[in-house]
Amino acid sequence: MGTAIGGIISFLVSFAVMASIYAIFSMGLNVHWGHTGLLNFGVAAFFALGAYTSALVTSPMPTGVLANYVKQAFGLNAPFLVGVLAAAIVCGLIAVLMGLLTLRLSEGYLAISTLGIAESIRIFFNNERWLANGPQGLVGLPQPLHGLVPPAHYNYIYLLIVLAFMALIYLALERGIRSPWGRVLRAVREDEVMAGADGKSVFLFKLQSLALGAMIMGIGGALYAHFSAAIQPSVFEPLFGTFIIWAMLTLGGTGNNKGAILGAFIVWALWSWSTFLILKIVPPAFATRAPFIRYVFIGLLLVIILIKRPRGIIGEERQVSKF
Amino acid sequence: MPELIVYGIVLGSIIALGSVGLTLIWGITDLFNCAHGDQITVGAYIALLFASLFSRIGFLQAKVGPFSFHWGVLLAFIPAILISIGLAILIDRWVYKALRRAGAHFITGFIASIGVAWALRGLIYIIWGADFHFYTTGLRPMLFLPLGIKLRVDEIFIVIVAWAAVAAVYIFMLKTKMGKALRALADNPSLARVSGINTERMLMWAWGIAGVLIAIAGVLYGIETQLRPEMGWIFLLPLFAAVIMGGKGSITGALAGGLVLGIAQQVSTEWLMPTYKPAVAFIIMILVLIFRPKGIFGRRKV
C-alpha cells in the first residue's frame, strides 16, 4: 500500500513538472497570440532552440570513447543558470531575425511561415550530426542540485525549480501587460492601423513581443532539457512542440496568464492520465491501440470547448492600469 | 537530373491534387483546414477496407492492365469518395457551422480543425492500428524510359488521375452556375448572400467537392507509398506550403505551387540529403512570401 501511494505521488510530481514547463510555453505563446495577436505556429522552434542551447552550454564536451559516438559542436560545461540564460538570449536573437523576415506578412501567412521555420530548424538538428548528435540527440544532460537528495527523490527539487521559474515569469508578465507597454501590445492586437495612427511603431512592438515570448519559450525549452536529461529532434515535432500548446492556451483562456497555466495543467492531465484510465478499462488484447483514444478525446474536447466557450475556461480579464 | 524532374512532377501532381481541395475550402469558407491531411488518411483507409471486401469477388482479383493494383482497388475509389464527401459535410455541419454562427475568429476554426484532425487520427489508430498497410503486395512493375529514367507504371496512373481530377474541378468552378456562385461567395460573402445565394447550401457543395478531391488524393497517395495513420498529417505541411505559395483560393496557384515544390524537393536531392526535402519546400515558400506576400497568383484585396 505504501509503495502504491509513493508511486502515485512520484507520478504526480513528474506530472506537475511537465505541466509547469508547458505552462511556461503557454504563457510565452500568450504574449504572442493573447496580447499582441501574433500567430506563432513555430513554438517548437524556440522549444528546440532553448533545449539545445542549454544542453550544449551546460554539458561537457564528450571525451575518450564517448567522443566516437556523440558529436556536438561545443560543450561549455557551464552551470545550469547560465544554460537557461543562454537559451533565453539565443531564442530572443533568433526571434528578432525571424521577425525581421516574417512580421510584415499578414496573420495567416505568418502562422504558416513560422510553422515552416520551426520544421526546418528541427530537420536541421536531425540532419547535422556535428551540431548536436543528429537523430540520437544528446543524453545524460546535467541536472541542477543533483547531489542534494537521492536520485529517486530528485523530481521534488526540480519541481521547486520549475515552479519558481513559472511564478517569476507569471509575475513579470502580469506587471508587463498592465504597464503602458502592455497596453500598446493590446492596441496592436485590436487595431494595427489605429495603433500606428497613434504614433506607435507597430512593427517594433510586434518585434519586441515576438522576442519576449520567444525568450520565455527558450527558458521552457531549457527546463525541459534538464528535466528529461535527454533531447532528440523528434521531441520538437509540430504536434507536441506547437499544437498541444495552442490547445492549452485556447482551452485555458487566450489573453489570460492564469488561463494559460490552467489550460496547460488540464490538457497535460488529460493527455498523461487518460492512458492509465483507458488501459484499466479495455481488454488486454486492445491495449496497444487503446492509448490512441486520447487523440479522439482531446480532439473532441477542444472542438466542444471552442464551440461552447470560445473564450476558453477563464477568458481575458479587463485590464485596468494600476497607478 | 531529368530523372529527378520526372519524379518531381509525380510528387508535384499529388501535392497539387491535395492542395486544390485545401485552397478551395480556404477561399470559400475562410477556414484553413488542418484536418485536411487526416481526412486524406481516412479516404485512403476507407478504400483499403472496401478493396479488401471487393477482393473476395473472383473477377475483381485480376490486376488492372499493367498496374500493380487490382480492380478491387479501382472500384474502391467509389465508396471512398462517397464516404469522404459525407464526412466532410458532416464535420462542417457539426463543427464549423456553429463557429460561423458565433462569428468566431478564423483562428478559432483553425484550432478546431486541429481538434478534428486529432479525433480522426485517433479513430484510424484504434480501428486499423499503427502498422503499415498496402493496397497490393508483390512486384510493382517498372517502366524504362529514355535518358535513364526509371518510373513505376503506377505513377503514370497517378499523374493522369490527379490532373484529370484537378481539371474537372477547375472546369466546374469556371463554367457551371454552381461554380460561379461558389466563386462569388469566396469573393464577397455578404454580397453573395444578398444576391440570393443560399450560402449554407453552397458551403455543402464546397465541402462535397473537397471531399471528392480528398478521397482521390488519399487513394493515389496510398498507391504511391503505403498507408499509415500519420500519412495525411505529414503530407499536410507541403500542402500548406503549396497553398500559401499559390495564394488564397487560387486553383491555378495551388497547382503551380504544388508542381514547383514537388520538382524543387526532388531536384534538391542532387545536392542535399533527401531528409532535407520538407525544409526545401518551406524555405521556397518563405522566400516567395517575402517577395510576393499574397502568393504567386494571389489577388490583392481592394
Coordinates of C-alpha atoms in Angstrom, one line a residue, chain A residues 33 39 41 101-102 104-117 119-121 123-129 237-240 243-247 250 267 271 286 288-300 302-303 306-308 310, chain B residues 26 32 34 94-96 98-99 102 104-116 118-123 125-131 230 233 237 240-241 243-245 247-248 273 275-280 282-283 285-286 289-290 293-295:
Chain A
W33 CA -1.1 35.5 -29.5
L39 CA 0.0 33.9 -34.9
F41 CA 2.8 28.4 -35.1
L101 CA 11.8 38.3 -42.2
T102 CA 8.2 37.4 -41.4
R104 CA 5.3 42.1 -42.2
L105 CA 3.3 39.2 -43.5
S106 CA -0.4 39.1 -42.8
E107 CA -1.6 36.9 -39.9
G108 CA -2.3 33.6 -41.7
Y109 CA 0.9 33.7 -43.7
L110 CA 2.9 34.5 -40.6
A111 CA 1.4 31.3 -39.0
I112 CA 2.5 29.0 -41.8
S113 CA 5.9 30.7 -42.2
T114 CA 6.7 30.2 -38.5
L115 CA 5.5 26.6 -38.8
G116 CA 7.8 26.1 -41.7
I117 CA 10.8 27.7 -39.9
E119 CA 10.1 22.4 -39.0
S120 CA 13.2 23.5 -40.9
I121 CA 15.1 24.0 -37.7
I123 CA 15.2 19.0 -39.7
F124 CA 18.5 20.8 -39.4
F125 CA 19.1 19.4 -36.0
N126 CA 18.1 16.0 -37.2
N127 CA 20.5 16.0 -40.2
E128 CA 23.5 17.9 -39.0
R129 CA 25.2 15.3 -36.7
E237 CA 7.6 17.8 -33.9
P238 CA 4.7 20.1 -34.5
L239 CA 2.1 18.1 -32.5
F240 CA 3.9 18.2 -29.1
F243 CA -0.1 22.4 -31.4
I244 CA -0.6 20.9 -28.0
I245 CA 0.5 24.3 -26.6
W246 CA -2.1 26.1 -28.7
A247 CA -4.7 23.7 -27.4
T250 CA -7.1 28.2 -26.2
V267 CA -4.6 19.3 -21.2
W271 CA -3.1 13.5 -22.0
F286 CA -6.8 -4.0 -27.3
T288 CA -1.7 -1.4 -28.0
R289 CA -4.4 0.6 -29.7
A290 CA -6.2 2.0 -26.6
P291 CA -3.9 4.9 -25.9
F292 CA -5.0 6.5 -29.1
I293 CA -8.4 7.0 -27.7
R294 CA -6.9 10.1 -26.1
Y295 CA -6.4 11.6 -29.5
V296 CA -10.1 11.3 -30.1
F297 CA -10.8 12.5 -26.6
I298 CA -8.6 15.7 -26.6
G299 CA -9.6 16.5 -30.2
L300 CA -13.3 16.4 -29.4
L302 CA -11.0 21.0 -28.0
V303 CA -13.8 21.3 -30.5
L306 CA -14.3 26.2 -28.8
I307 CA -18.0 25.9 -29.7
K308 CA -19.4 26.3 -26.2
P310 CA -14.9 30.3 -27.4
Chain B
W26 CA -9.8 28.3 -47.6
F32 CA -7.6 26.9 -43.1
C34 CA -5.8 21.4 -40.5
W94 CA -21.2 19.7 -36.6
V95 CA -18.1 21.9 -36.0
Y96 CA -17.6 24.8 -38.4
A98 CA -21.5 26.5 -35.1
L99 CA -18.3 28.6 -35.2
A102 CA -20.9 32.6 -33.4
A104 CA -15.7 33.2 -34.5
H105 CA -12.2 34.5 -35.5
F106 CA -10.7 32.4 -38.3
I107 CA -8.0 31.2 -35.9
T108 CA -10.7 29.5 -33.8
G109 CA -11.8 27.5 -36.8
F110 CA -8.1 26.7 -37.5
I111 CA -7.7 25.3 -33.9
A112 CA -11.0 23.5 -34.0
S113 CA -9.8 21.8 -37.2
I114 CA -6.7 20.6 -35.3
G115 CA -9.1 19.0 -32.8
V116 CA -10.9 17.3 -35.7
W118 CA -6.6 14.5 -33.8
A119 CA -10.0 12.9 -33.4
L120 CA -9.9 11.4 -36.9
R121 CA -6.3 10.2 -36.5
G122 CA -7.2 8.6 -33.1
L123 CA -10.1 6.7 -34.8
Y125 CA -5.2 4.2 -34.9
I126 CA -8.0 2.5 -33.0
I127 CA -9.6 0.8 -36.0
W128 CA -6.5 -0.1 -38.1
G129 CA -3.6 0.1 -35.6
A130 CA -0.2 1.7 -36.2
D131 CA 1.1 -0.8 -38.7
E230 CA 0.3 9.7 -39.8
W233 CA -0.7 14.7 -41.2
L237 CA 2.9 20.5 -44.4
F240 CA 0.2 24.2 -46.7
A241 CA 3.4 25.5 -48.5
V243 CA -1.5 26.6 -51.0
I244 CA 0.2 29.6 -49.4
M245 CA 2.5 30.0 -52.4
G247 CA -2.5 32.4 -52.9
K248 CA -5.8 32.2 -51.1
M273 CA 20.3 14.9 -48.1
T275 CA 15.8 14.3 -45.4
Y276 CA 16.0 18.0 -46.2
K277 CA 13.2 17.8 -48.7
P278 CA 10.5 19.3 -46.4
A279 CA 12.8 22.1 -45.4
V280 CA 13.4 22.9 -49.0
F282 CA 9.4 25.6 -46.6
I283 CA 12.3 27.8 -47.5
M285 CA 7.6 29.1 -49.6
I286 CA 9.1 31.7 -47.2
L289 CA 6.1 35.2 -49.4
I290 CA 8.8 37.7 -48.7
P293 CA 3.2 38.5 -49.7
K294 CA -0.1 37.4 -51.3
G295 CA 1.3 34.4 -53.1

